[in-house]
Amino acid sequence: MRPRWRKVMHDLMDNTARTLLVVFSIAVGVFSIGVIAGAYEILQSDMGASYASNRPANIDLRMADFDEDVLQSIRNRKDIEATEGRRVFNVRVRVPGSGKWSTLDLVAFDDFEANQINLLLPIEGKSAPEKKEVILERDALDDLHDVKPGDPLEFEMPDGSIKTLPMVGIVQDPATGAGDFLASPFGYITRSTLPFFDQPEEFNRVYAAVTTGGDDERHIHEVVNDLKDRLEKNGITVIRTRISLTHEHPLTDTVNAVLGVLLTLGVLIVFLSSSLIANTMNALLNQHLRHIGVIKLIGGRRRQVLVMYIVLILGFSALALLISVPLGGQGAYGLALFISDQLNFNLLGYRIVPLAFTLQVAVGLIVPLVAGMFPVRNGSKITILKALSGELGRGEGSSGRGAAKVQLPWFDRIQIRFTRMLGKRGIHIPRLFIISMRNTFRRKSRLLLTLFTLTMGGAIFIAVFNVRVTLHDYINAIGHYFRADVTLDLDYPYRVSEVEQYAVQVPGVERVEGWQFISAELLYPDETAADNINIFAPPAESELISPILIAGRWMQSEDVRKLVISEAVLHLFPDLKPGRPISMKVDGKVEEWEVIGIFKFVGHEGMLGYAPLEYISKVNNLPNQSMSYRVVTEQHDRLSQDKTAELLDRFFREHGFSVRKAESGLATMDIAVESLDTLVVFLFIMAVLTAIVGSMGLTGTMGMNVLERTREIGILRAIGADDRAVMRTVIAEGILIGMISFGLAVIFSVPITYLLSRIVSLAVFESPITTVFTYSGYLIWLGLVLVLSAIACILPARNAARLTIREVLAYE
């Protein structure tokens, strides 16, 4: 091996701490890129393919009860390839002896073996139940803990009695309810089991797949609207319609947007690690100036020096790639597996993603080269005289020639004046602290790179906390649409006064409101269908809803054919404003309604509207009656709500009411918050990675600073400074850098918070939301940056304190 390559090997191996610092800084950035890019590619290919493999229904019709003849008429349509009729109803279930009830949507199949739509994937036990048996979707096990095939389950009947059925199997249903975070978990029975639950052996749900155009949203809408018109003309009530594409999971856009945010943070981590590489290479070349001078003195050429240090950088990169590429592949699959598990679909198996692998290798090689090229080029061009005298990067603040004309750097001049001013006022600043402050600004380029790394890490860390509070604040605001403590849904309309009379007998209940709703179709000007809309009808003066209006006004009791609509309508009608008419098909008739207001909501929940109960009750021909009630209780915490919901359910069943479900108001909100917290965890992981890179940068900087001041430390030791004084000097310098970075992080966190909040809100809610700032993120980062700064300085400070006076004065 030639001497120059032997030197490169020594540079890699001799200073293990420095090598590990550089290698891990590169590896963190490459790892984060590999994880996000790999997960993105895996989900892009597997999400749609897995969803399509389960033959998802393009059309979901929720209807009033209908028989086999109606189902057959749908099957006979040429534009429908496959049709399944099912009955879906809500029950309460529990493990015997547990005392805790859970809500379950039971789906009754006509024939499990002949099923062609929304296929069930067997996991454990039977995949098709027999009469008086039930199988569960795997998500139901989150509430029904420790249930295994063969174990009994207790079900509450409409009259309040309890019956037991064996649970004989566990399946996965990736298609039914996909994209609906608020849906109850599913259980499955045969139609022959329906009498056991006092349910008629009729259907109330149609799942259908179109013959052609399964990925054409407009075509599916046309089929749905024509089908709905024909059914309503035959006296069949269609309550709600939903559509989905064959090869696109309903949450594809949301997942892609979230991964895009994480990828952006991953790219930023790479740039942060590149600043650490530039710092390290600059310091390394400063240490190697005499080496370079000797190489050139004995005939070494500039190109040879340049190649040597490029190979050194590539050595750092190769070691980093050995660590980050395998871990990145595992992390990518792990992240994709976690997301697929949350969204209830399956991956097609572990594999190496060529794009992610190529991207990791390219980033791991190119970014360090670009970051280190500038100091390497400067070092290779230095003259022999300057190299042997160690002049690279020196002379900051000097002017002219000779020592007589040397001018102190600007910071030193300010520091001297400030110290003298305080001294005149009797304020004494410890001399070691003054030395720490001077050393902090000694290498300004290195300081700037270190501050950039630590500042951006802190800014992102703070921004993630702000985004978390922003999302939770919006969810709480959305919760004002569901301010009732308990929602009581009945299978049939009952008089409001009668329900009120019974409800107030339940302990803790203060008052009750009856709500209604209607389903309609929004129409384009040419009267073709645009989308379905569900219109809720609370009393106009209800205090149980506090909407987030962005335009117009709220409804009033005298409003006729007027509605307040969610801002999702602007995707279809961008120019729609309050006061303008909109065409709708209501109860089979085309009507013009006036839009009086537009409110914010979650875009994925579909098109929603509100109209006054006083008018909708006339449309439904249900004066003073309702099937859905909002109950206000004395206590508003989740435990009290759950208890009151339990009491209401039991009390109304005992008195002959046909109860569909009684659910606490906070239950829905808690599900939404859990979904958001999953996203925040991803963001928090990326924030921690940036903080780690920043602390690594500070550790490297302090190590370089201590090494360059070896002789200075020796002089301090020679004039009486003990180990603690030397360590305090180094730690004070690190903490000062940390405090400066904190101040900058506070400033930069503001635009990053706004940007991150907007991106995430558009991905999750399909709408920008108001950004909220919290003190917790700032306080946590302040404590964290002080701790990181102290920890980053401990090793360099200990190394400095251990040096003997003879060693430091003999240091070359």
C-alpha positions in Angstrom: 0.0 0.0 0.0 1.4 3.4 -1.0 2.1 5.8 1.9 -0.8 8.2 1.0 -3.3 5.4 1.1 -1.8 4.2 4.4 -2.3 7.7 5.7 -6.0 7.6 4.7 -6.4 4.3 6.5 -4.7 5.8 9.6 -7.0 8.9 9.4 -10.0 6.6 9.4 -8.8 4.3 12.2 -6.7 6.4 14.5 -9.4 8.8 15.8 -12.3 6.4 16.5 -14.5 9.0 18.1 -14.2 11.4 15.2 -14.8 8.6 12.7 -17.9 7.4 14.5 -19.3 10.9 14.8 -19.0 11.5 11.1 -20.2 8.0 10.1 -23.3 8.2 12.4 -24.1 11.7 11.2 -24.2 10.5 7.6 -26.0 7.3 8.6 -28.8 9.2 10.4 -29.6 11.2 7.3 -29.3 8.2 4.9 -31.4 6.0 7.2 -34.2 8.6 7.4 -34.3 8.9 3.6 -34.3 5.2 3.2 -37.1 4.6 5.7 -39.4 7.2 4.2 -38.6 6.6 0.5 -38.9 2.8 1.0 -42.2 3.0 2.9 -43.5 5.4 0.3 -42.7 3.0 -2.6 -44.0 -0.1 -0.7 -47.3 1.6 0.2 -47.7 3.0 -3.3 -47.5 -0.4 -4.9 -49.1 -2.5 -2.1 -51.9 -0.3 -0.9 -53.9 -0.3 -4.1 -53.0 -3.8 -5.1 -54.0 -5.2 -1.7 -57.2 -3.3 -1.6 -58.1 -4.4 -5.2 -57.4 -8.0 -4.4 -60.3 -8.1 -1.9 -62.8 -7.1 -4.7 -63.9 -3.9 -3.0 -67.4 -2.7 -3.7 -67.5 0.4 -5.9 -71.0 1.2 -4.6 -72.3 1.1 -1.0 -76.0 1.7 -0.6 -77.5 2.0 2.8 -81.2 1.5 2.5 -84.5 0.7 4.2 -85.3 -3.0 4.5 -85.7 -4.7 1.1 -86.2 -8.3 -0.1 -84.6 -10.6 -2.6 -86.6 -9.3 -5.5 -85.1 -5.8 -5.2 -81.6 -7.3 -4.9 -82.2 -9.4 -8.1 -83.3 -6.3 -10.0 -80.0 -4.7 -9.2 -78.1 -7.8 -10.2 -79.9 -7.8 -13.6 -78.4 -4.4 -14.6 -75.8 -4.5 -17.3 -73.6 -1.9 -15.7 -73.4 -3.9 -12.5 -70.9 -6.9 -12.5 -71.5 -8.3 -9.0 -73.9 -7.5 -6.2 -74.2 -8.6 -2.6 -77.1 -7.9 -0.3 -76.4 -7.9 3.4 -78.0 -6.8 6.6 -76.0 -4.6 8.9 -77.2 -3.7 12.4 -75.6 -2.5 15.6 -75.4 -4.6 18.8 -73.6 -4.4 22.1 -71.3 -7.3 23.0 -69.1 -8.2 25.9 -66.9 -11.0 27.2 -68.8 -13.0 29.9 -67.9 -11.7 33.3 -66.2 -8.6 32.0 -69.0 -6.2 32.7 -67.8 -3.8 29.9 -70.0 -3.5 26.8 -68.5 -2.8 23.3 -70.3 -1.7 20.2 -70.3 -4.0 17.2 -71.7 -3.8 13.7 -73.0 -7.3 12.8 -73.1 -8.1 9.1 -75.4 -10.9 8.0 -74.2 -12.7 4.8 -76.5 -14.7 2.5 -73.8 -17.1 1.5 -70.2 -16.8 2.7 -68.9 -19.3 0.2 -70.4 -17.6 -2.8 -69.4 -14.1 -1.7 -67.7 -12.1 -4.5 -67.4 -8.6 -3.0 -65.5 -7.2 0.1 -63.8 -10.6 0.6 -62.9 -11.7 4.1 -59.4 -13.1 4.8 -59.3 -15.9 7.3 -56.8 -15.4 10.2 -57.8 -18.0 12.9 -60.6 -20.5 13.3 -63.5 -20.7 10.9 -63.8 -18.3 7.9 -67.6 -18.9 7.6 -69.9 -19.2 10.6 -72.8 -21.6 10.8 -76.2 -20.8 12.3 -76.0 -19.2 15.7 -72.3 -18.6 15.4 -70.3 -15.4 14.9 -66.9 -14.5 13.6 -65.1 -11.3 14.3 -63.0 -8.9 12.3 -59.6 -8.6 13.9 -60.1 -4.9 14.9 -62.9 -6.0 17.2 -60.3 -7.7 19.4 -59.0 -4.3 20.5 -62.1 -4.0 22.7 -62.8 -7.7 23.3 -59.5 -8.7 24.8 -58.3 -12.3 25.2 -61.2 -13.7 23.1 -60.2 -16.9 21.1 -62.2 -19.0 18.6 -64.5 -21.2 20.6 -65.1 -18.7 23.4 -68.6 -17.4 24.1 -69.7 -13.8 23.7 -72.7 -12.1 25.3 -75.0 -10.0 23.1 -77.6 -7.5 24.4 -81.0 -7.9 22.6 -83.4 -5.1 21.8 -85.5 -5.9 24.8 -82.5 -5.8 27.1 -82.1 -9.5 27.5 -78.7 -11.2 27.1 -78.0 -14.1 24.8 -74.8 -16.0 24.2 -73.2 -17.0 20.9 -69.8 -18.8 20.3 -67.2 -16.8 18.5 -65.7 -19.4 16.1 -63.3 -17.4 13.9 -61.2 -14.3 13.3 -61.0 -12.7 9.8 -59.7 -9.5 8.2 -62.0 -7.3 6.2 -59.8 -4.7 4.3 -62.6 -3.3 2.2 -65.8 -2.8 4.3 -65.5 0.5 6.1 -62.1 1.3 4.6 -61.3 5.0 5.2 -63.9 5.4 7.9 -62.0 6.0 11.1 -65.3 6.3 13.1 -66.8 3.0 12.0 -67.5 0.4 14.7 -65.7 -2.9 14.4 -67.4 -5.7 12.5 -68.8 -9.1 13.3 -70.3 -11.6 10.8 -73.2 -14.0 11.0 -75.4 -15.9 8.5 -78.9 -14.7 7.6 -80.3 -17.7 9.3 -79.0 -16.3 12.6 -80.9 -13.0 12.2 -84.1 -14.3 14.1 -81.8 -15.0 17.1 -81.2 -11.2 17.3 -84.9 -10.4 16.6 -83.9 -9.0 13.2 -86.0 -9.6 10.0 -84.4 -11.8 7.4 -84.2 -8.8 4.9 -81.4 -6.8 3.5 -80.6 -3.1 4.3 -77.3 -2.8 2.5 -76.2 -3.3 -1.1 -72.5 -3.7 -2.1 -72.0 -3.6 -5.9 -69.1 -3.6 -8.3 -69.5 -1.9 -11.7 -68.9 -3.8 -15.0 -66.5 -1.3 -16.4 -64.9 2.0 -15.2 -64.1 0.8 -11.7 -61.5 3.5 -11.4 -63.6 6.2 -13.0 -65.2 8.2 -10.3 -67.6 10.1 -12.5 -68.8 6.9 -14.2 -69.5 5.3 -10.8 -71.4 8.4 -9.7 -73.6 8.1 -12.8 -74.3 4.5 -12.1 -75.1 5.2 -8.5 -77.5 8.1 -9.3 -79.4 6.1 -11.9 -79.7 3.2 -9.6 -80.9 5.3 -6.7 -83.5 7.0 -8.9 -84.9 3.7 -10.0 -85.0 2.3 -6.5 -86.8 5.4 -5.1 -89.3 5.3 -8.0 -90.1 1.8 -6.8 -90.7 3.0 -3.2 -87.3 1.9 -1.8 -85.7 4.5 0.4 -81.9 5.0 -0.1 -80.5 6.5 3.1 -76.9 7.0 2.1 -74.6 6.2 -0.8 -70.8 5.9 -0.8 -68.5 5.1 -3.7 -64.9 3.9 -4.0 -62.5 3.1 -6.8 -61.3 -0.5 -7.4 -57.5 0.1 -7.3 -57.3 3.1 -5.0 -57.6 2.8 -1.2 -59.8 5.6 0.1 -56.9 6.9 2.2 -54.2 6.8 -0.4 -54.0 10.6 -0.8 -53.8 11.1 3.0 -51.0 8.5 3.4 -49.0 10.0 0.5 -49.3 13.5 1.9 -48.2 12.4 5.3 -45.2 10.5 3.9 -44.4 13.5 1.8 -44.1 15.6 5.0 -41.9 13.0 6.6 -39.7 12.8 3.4 -39.2 16.5 3.6 -38.0 16.3 7.1 -35.8 13.4 6.1 -34.2 15.6 3.4 -33.6 18.3 6.0 -31.9 15.8 8.3 -29.5 15.0 5.4 -28.7 18.7 5.0 -28.1 19.0 8.7 -25.8 16.1 8.7 -23.9 17.6 5.7 -23.2 20.7 7.8 -21.6 18.4 10.4 -19.5 16.7 7.7 -18.3 20.1 6.4 -17.4 21.1 9.9 -15.5 17.9 10.6 -13.6 18.0 7.3 -12.6 21.7 7.9 -11.3 20.9 11.3 -9.5 17.8 10.1 -7.7 19.7 7.4 -6.8 22.4 10.0 -5.2 19.6 12.0 -3.5 18.1 8.9 -2.0 21.3 7.6 1.5 20.3 8.5 0.9 16.8 7.0 -0.2 18.5 3.8 2.8 20.8 3.9 5.2 17.8 4.3 3.5 15.9 1.5 3.9 18.8 -0.9 7.5 19.4 0.3 8.5 15.9 -0.7 6.9 16.2 -4.1 3.1 15.6 -3.5 0.9 17.3 -6.0 -2.4 19.2 -5.3 -4.4 16.5 -7.2 -2.9 13.8 -5.0 -3.8 15.6 -1.8 -7.3 16.3 -3.2 -7.9 12.6 -4.1 -6.6 11.5 -0.7 -9.2 13.4 1.2 -11.9 12.6 -1.2 -11.2 8.9 -0.6 -11.3 9.7 3.1 -14.8 11.2 2.7 -15.8 8.2 0.6 -14.5 5.9 3.4 -16.7 7.7 5.9 -19.7 7.3 3.5 -19.0 3.6 2.9 -19.0 2.9 6.6 -22.2 4.9 7.0 -23.9 3.1 4.1 -23.0 -0.3 5.7 -25.0 0.8 8.7 -27.8 2.8 7.2 -28.8 0.8 4.1 -29.8 -2.5 5.9 -31.4 -0.6 8.8 -33.2 1.7 6.3 -34.7 -1.3 4.5 -35.9 -2.8 7.7 -37.2 0.5 8.9 -39.1 1.2 5.6 -40.9 -2.2 5.8 -41.6 -1.7 9.5 -43.1 1.8 8.9 -45.2 0.4 5.9 -46.3 -2.5 8.1 -47.4 -0.2 10.9 -49.4 2.0 8.5 -51.0 -1.0 6.8 -51.9 -2.4 10.1 -53.5 0.9 11.2 -55.5 1.1 7.9 -56.3 -2.6 7.9 -54.7 -3.8 4.6 -51.9 -6.2 3.9 -48.5 -5.8 2.3 -47.3 -8.0 -0.4 -44.2 -9.1 1.5 -40.8 -7.8 2.5 -38.4 -6.8 -0.3 -35.6 -4.4 -1.1 -37.0 -1.3 -2.8 -34.6 -0.5 -5.7 -35.5 3.2 -5.7 -34.9 3.6 -2.0 -31.6 1.6 -2.2 -30.4 3.8 -5.1 -31.5 7.0 -3.3 -29.7 6.0 -0.1 -26.5 5.2 -1.9 -26.6 8.4 -4.0 -27.3 10.5 -0.9 -24.7 8.7 1.2 -22.0 9.3 -1.4 -22.9 12.6 -3.0 -24.0 14.7 0.0 -20.8 14.1 2.0 -18.7 14.8 -1.1 -20.5 18.1 -1.8 -20.3 19.1 1.9 -16.6 18.3 2.2 -15.4 19.4 -1.2 -15.0 23.1 -0.3 -12.7 22.6 2.7 -10.8 19.8 0.8 -10.2 22.0 -2.2 -9.0 24.9 0.0 -6.7 22.5 1.9 -5.3 21.0 -1.3 -4.5 24.5 -2.8 -2.6 25.8 0.3 1.0 26.7 -0.2 3.8 24.8 1.6 4.7 27.9 3.6 1.2 28.4 4.9 0.7 24.7 5.5 3.8 24.4 7.6 3.0 27.5 9.6 -0.7 26.4 10.1 -2.3 29.4 8.6 -5.4 27.9 7.0 -8.5 29.7 8.2 -6.5 32.1 10.4 -6.1 35.8 10.3 -9.8 36.6 10.9 -10.0 40.3 11.8 -6.4 41.0 10.9 -5.2 43.8 8.6 -1.9 44.8 7.2 1.4 43.0 7.9 3.2 42.2 11.1 2.1 41.8 14.6 2.0 45.6 15.2 -1.0 46.0 12.9 -3.0 43.0 14.2 -6.6 44.0 15.0 -8.7 42.1 17.4 -11.9 40.5 16.1 -15.0 42.5 16.4 -16.5 40.3 19.1 -13.4 40.5 21.2 -13.5 44.3 21.0 -17.1 44.4 22.1 -16.4 41.9 24.8 -13.5 43.9 26.2 -15.6 47.1 26.2 -18.6 45.4 27.8 -16.3 43.8 30.5 -14.7 47.1 31.3 -18.1 48.8 31.6 -19.3 46.2 34.0 -16.1 46.5 36.0 -16.5 50.2 36.4 -20.0 49.5 37.9 -18.5 46.9 40.3 -19.8 43.8 38.5 -17.2 41.1 38.2 -17.3 38.5 35.4 -15.3 35.3 36.0 -12.3 35.3 33.7 -12.9 31.7 32.7 -16.4 32.6 31.5 -14.9 35.4 29.4 -12.5 32.9 27.8 -15.5 30.6 27.1 -17.3 33.4 25.4 -14.2 34.3 23.3 -13.7 30.7 22.3 -17.3 30.4 21.2 -16.8 33.0 18.5 -13.3 32.0 17.6 -14.2 29.9 14.5 -17.1 31.7 13.1 -17.7 29.5 10.1 -17.7 26.4 12.3 -20.0 28.2 14.8 -22.4 29.1 12.0 -22.6 25.5 10.7 -23.1 24.2 14.3 -25.7 26.7 15.0 -27.5 25.9 11.8 -27.6 22.2 12.6 -28.7 22.7 16.2 -31.1 25.6 15.4 -33.0 23.6 12.7 -33.2 20.6 14.9 -34.7 22.7 17.7 -37.0 24.6 15.3 -38.5 21.4 14.0 -38.8 19.9 17.5 -40.7 23.0 18.7 -42.8 23.0 15.5 -43.9 19.4 16.0 -45.2 20.3 19.5 -47.1 23.3 18.0 -48.6 21.1 15.2 -49.7 18.5 17.7 -51.5 21.2 19.7 -52.9 22.7 16.5 -54.4 19.3 15.4 -55.8 18.6 18.8 -57.3 22.2 19.0 -59.0 21.7 15.7 -60.3 18.3 16.7 -61.7 19.9 19.9 -63.3 22.6 17.7 -64.8 19.9 15.5 -66.1 18.3 18.7 -68.4 21.3 19.0 -70.5 19.6 16.3 -70.9 16.8 18.8 -71.4 18.6 22.1 -74.0 16.2 23.3 -72.8 13.9 26.1 -74.7 10.9 24.8 -76.1 10.1 21.3 -79.2 7.8 21.5 -80.2 6.3 18.2 -83.4 4.3 17.9 -84.5 2.0 15.1 -87.9 3.7 14.6 -89.2 7.3 15.1 -90.7 8.1 18.5 -92.3 11.2 19.8 -89.8 13.7 21.2 -92.0 14.4 24.3 -92.2 10.6 25.0 -88.4 10.1 24.8 -87.8 13.2 26.9 -90.2 11.9 29.5 -88.3 8.6 29.9 -84.8 10.1 29.5 -85.1 12.5 32.4 -85.8 9.5 34.7 -82.3 8.3 34.2 -80.0 9.6 36.9 -77.6 12.4 35.6 -79.7 13.4 32.5 -80.5 17.0 32.2 -82.3 17.4 28.9 -82.8 15.8 25.4 -82.9 17.1 21.9 -84.4 15.2 18.9 -82.6 15.5 15.6 -83.5 14.4 12.1 -81.6 14.1 8.9 -82.1 13.6 5.2 -79.9 12.4 2.3 -79.8 14.2 -1.0 -77.8 14.6 -4.1 -75.9 17.7 -5.2 -76.4 18.4 -8.9 -74.3 20.2 -11.5 -76.1 22.9 -13.6 -76.9 20.3 -16.2 -78.6 18.2 -13.5 -76.0 15.5 -13.5 -75.0 14.2 -10.1 -72.1 15.8 -8.4 -72.0 14.1 -5.0 -74.2 12.9 -2.2 -74.8 15.0 0.9 -76.1 14.1 4.3 -78.1 17.0 5.9 -78.4 17.0 9.7 -81.4 18.8 11.2 -81.0 19.9 14.8 -83.3 22.5 16.3 -82.3 25.9 14.9 -81.7 27.3 18.4 -79.8 24.2 19.6 -76.8 24.9 21.9 -75.3 21.5 21.2 -73.6 22.6 18.0 -71.1 25.4 17.6 -70.0 25.4 13.9 -66.8 26.9 12.6 -68.3 29.2 10.0 -66.0 30.6 7.3 -68.6 32.4 5.4 -72.3 33.4 5.7 -74.5 32.7 8.8 -76.0 29.9 10.8 -79.5 28.6 10.2 -82.7 30.0 11.7 -86.0 28.3 12.5 -87.9 30.1 9.7 -85.4 29.0 7.0 -87.1 27.0 4.1 -84.9 25.2 1.6 -81.8 26.8 3.0 -78.8 25.0 4.3 -75.3 25.5 5.8 -72.8 23.3 3.9 -69.3 22.0 4.6 -66.4 23.6 2.7 -65.8 20.3 0.9 -68.5 21.6 -1.5 -65.9 24.1 -2.8 -64.0 21.3 -4.5 -67.1 20.8 -6.8 -68.3 24.4 -6.9 -65.3 26.7 -6.4 -67.3 29.8 -6.9 -70.1 28.9 -4.5 -70.8 31.7 -1.9 -73.5 32.3 0.7 -76.7 33.6 -0.9 -76.3 31.6 -4.1 -78.6 28.7 -5.0 -77.5 25.1 -5.4 -79.5 22.3 -7.1 -80.3 19.2 -5.1 -82.3 16.1 -5.6 -84.4 15.6 -2.4 -86.7 12.6 -2.1 -86.5 12.1 -5.9 -87.4 15.7 -6.8 -85.0 18.3 -8.2 -85.1 21.4 -6.0 -83.1 24.6 -5.6 -81.8 25.4 -2.1 -80.0 28.5 -1.0 -76.6 28.1 0.6 -76.7 30.5 3.6 -73.3 29.5 5.2 -70.2 27.4 4.7 -68.5 25.7 7.6 -65.2 23.8 8.2 -65.2 20.1 8.8 -63.2 17.0 8.0 -63.1 16.5 4.2 -62.8 12.7 4.4 -66.2 12.5 6.1 -67.9 13.4 2.9 -70.3 16.2 2.1 -72.3 17.4 5.1 -75.0 20.1 5.6 -77.2 21.5 8.3 -80.8 22.6 7.9 -83.3 23.5 10.7 -85.4 20.7 12.2 -88.4 22.9 12.0 -88.3 22.5 8.1 -86.8 19.0 7.7 -89.4 17.5 10.0 -92.0 18.6 7.4 -90.0 17.2 4.5 -89.7 13.8 6.4 -93.3 14.1 7.5 -92.2 13.4 11.1 -93.5 16.3 13.1 -92.4 16.2 16.7 -90.7 12.8 16.2 -87.2 11.6 15.8 -85.0 8.5 15.6 -81.8 10.2 16.9 -81.5 12.1 20.2 -78.8 14.2 21.8 -78.6 13.9 25.5 -77.0 16.4 27.9 -75.9 15.1 31.3 -74.8 16.7 34.5 -71.2 15.4 34.3 -69.3 15.8 31.0 -66.2 13.5 31.5 -65.8 10.3 29.5 -66.4 8.0 32.4 -69.7 9.7 33.3 -70.7 9.7 29.7 -70.1 6.0 29.3 -72.0 5.3 32.5 -75.0 7.4 31.4 -75.0 5.8 27.9 -75.1 2.4 29.6 -78.0 3.4 31.8 -79.9 5.0 28.9 -79.5 1.9 26.8 -80.7 -0.5 29.5 -83.5 1.8 30.6 -85.0 2.4 27.1 -84.7 -1.3 26.2 -86.5 -2.3 29.4 -89.4 0.1 28.5 -89.9 -1.4 25.0 -87.9 1.1 22.9 -86.0 -0.4 19.9 -82.5 1.0 20.6 -79.9 0.9 17.9 -77.1 2.3 20.1 -76.3 4.7 22.9 -72.8 6.1 22.7 -70.9 8.7 24.7 -70.0 11.9 22.9 -66.3 11.7 23.7 -65.9 8.2 22.3 -65.9 9.5 18.8 -63.5 12.3 19.7 -61.1 9.9 21.4 -60.9 7.7 18.2 -60.1 10.8 16.1 -57.4 11.9 18.6 -55.8 8.4 18.6 -55.6 8.6 14.8 -53.9 12.0 15.0 -51.5 10.9 17.7 -50.3 8.2 15.4 -49.3 10.8 12.9 -47.7 13.0 15.6 -45.6 10.1 16.7 -44.1 9.9 13.2 -43.4 13.6 13.2 -41.9 13.4 16.7 -39.5 10.6 15.6 -38.3 12.8 12.8 -37.9 15.7 15.2 -35.9 13.6 17.6 -33.6 12.5 14.7 -33.0 16.2 13.9 -32.2 16.9 17.5 -29.8 14.0 17.6 -28.0 15.3 14.5 -27.8 18.7 16.1 -26.3 17.4 19.3 -23.8 15.3 17.3 -22.8 18.4 15.5 -22.2 20.2 18.8 -20.2 17.3 20.2 -18.0 17.3 17.1 -17.5 21.1 17.3 -16.6 21.0 21.0 -14.2 18.1 20.4 -12.5 20.1 17.6 -12.4 23.3 19.7 -10.7 21.5 22.6 -8.2 19.8 20.3 -7.3 23.2 18.7 -6.8 24.8 22.1 -4.7 22.1 23.5 -1.8 24.4 24.2 -4.1 27.1 25.6 -5.5 24.5 28.1 -1.9 23.6 29.0 -1.1 27.2 29.8 -4.3 27.4 32.0 -3.1 24.3 33.8 0.4 25.8 34.2 -0.9 29.0 35.9 -3.0 27.1 38.3 -6.4 26.1 36.7 -7.6 22.7 38.1 -9.5 20.0 36.3 -12.9 21.5 37.3 -12.0 24.9 36.0 -11.0 23.5 32.6 -14.1 21.4 32.4 -16.3 24.4 33.4 -14.7 26.5 30.6 -15.5 23.9 27.9 -19.0 23.2 29.2 -19.8 26.9 29.5 -18.8 27.3 25.8 -21.2 24.5 24.8 -24.1 25.8 26.9 -23.6 29.3 25.4 -23.8 27.8 21.9 -26.9 25.9 23.0 -28.6 29.0 24.3 -27.8 31.0 21.1 -29.3 28.1 19.1 -32.4 28.1 21.3 -33.0 31.8 20.6 -32.6 31.2 16.8 -34.8 28.1 17.0 -37.6 30.1 18.6 -37.5 32.5 15.6 -37.3 29.8 12.9 -39.9 27.6 14.6 -42.6 30.1 13.6 -42.5 29.8 9.8 -41.8 26.0 10.1 -44.8 25.6 12.3 -47.0 27.4 9.9 -45.7 25.4 6.9 -45.9 22.1 8.7 -49.3 22.8 10.1 -50.7 23.7 6.6 -49.2 20.6 5.0 -50.5 18.3 7.6 -54.0 19.9 7.9 -54.5 19.7 4.1 -53.4 16.0 4.2 -55.6 15.0 7.2 -58.6 17.5 7.0 -58.4 18.6 3.4 -58.5 22.2 4.7 -56.1 24.7 6.2 -56.7 25.3 9.9 -55.7 27.9 12.4 -52.2 27.4 13.8 -51.8 27.3 17.6 -48.6 27.8 19.5 -47.8 26.2 22.8 -45.2 27.0 25.5 -44.6 23.3 26.2 -42.5 22.8 23.1 -40.3 25.8 23.8 -39.8 24.8 27.5 -39.1 21.2 26.6 -36.6 22.2 23.9 -34.9 24.7 26.3 -34.4 22.0 28.9 -33.3 19.5 26.2 -30.8 21.8 24.5 -29.2 22.6 27.8 -28.9 18.9 28.7 -27.7 18.0 25.2 -25.2 20.9 25.3 -23.8 19.7 28.6 -23.6 16.1 27.5 -22.0 17.0 24.2 -19.3 18.8 26.1 -18.6 16.2 28.8 -16.4 13.9 26.8 -14.3 16.8 25.2 -14.1 18.4 28.6 -12.9 15.2 30.3 -10.3 14.7 27.6 -9.1 18.3 28.1 -9.0 17.9 31.9 -7.0 14.6 31.7 -4.2 16.1 29.7 -1.0 16.8 31.7 0.9 20.0 31.5 3.8 18.2 29.8 1.5 16.6 27.2 -0.3 19.8 26.2 2.9 22.0 26.0 4.6 19.3 23.8 1.5 19.1 21.6 2.2 19.7 17.9 
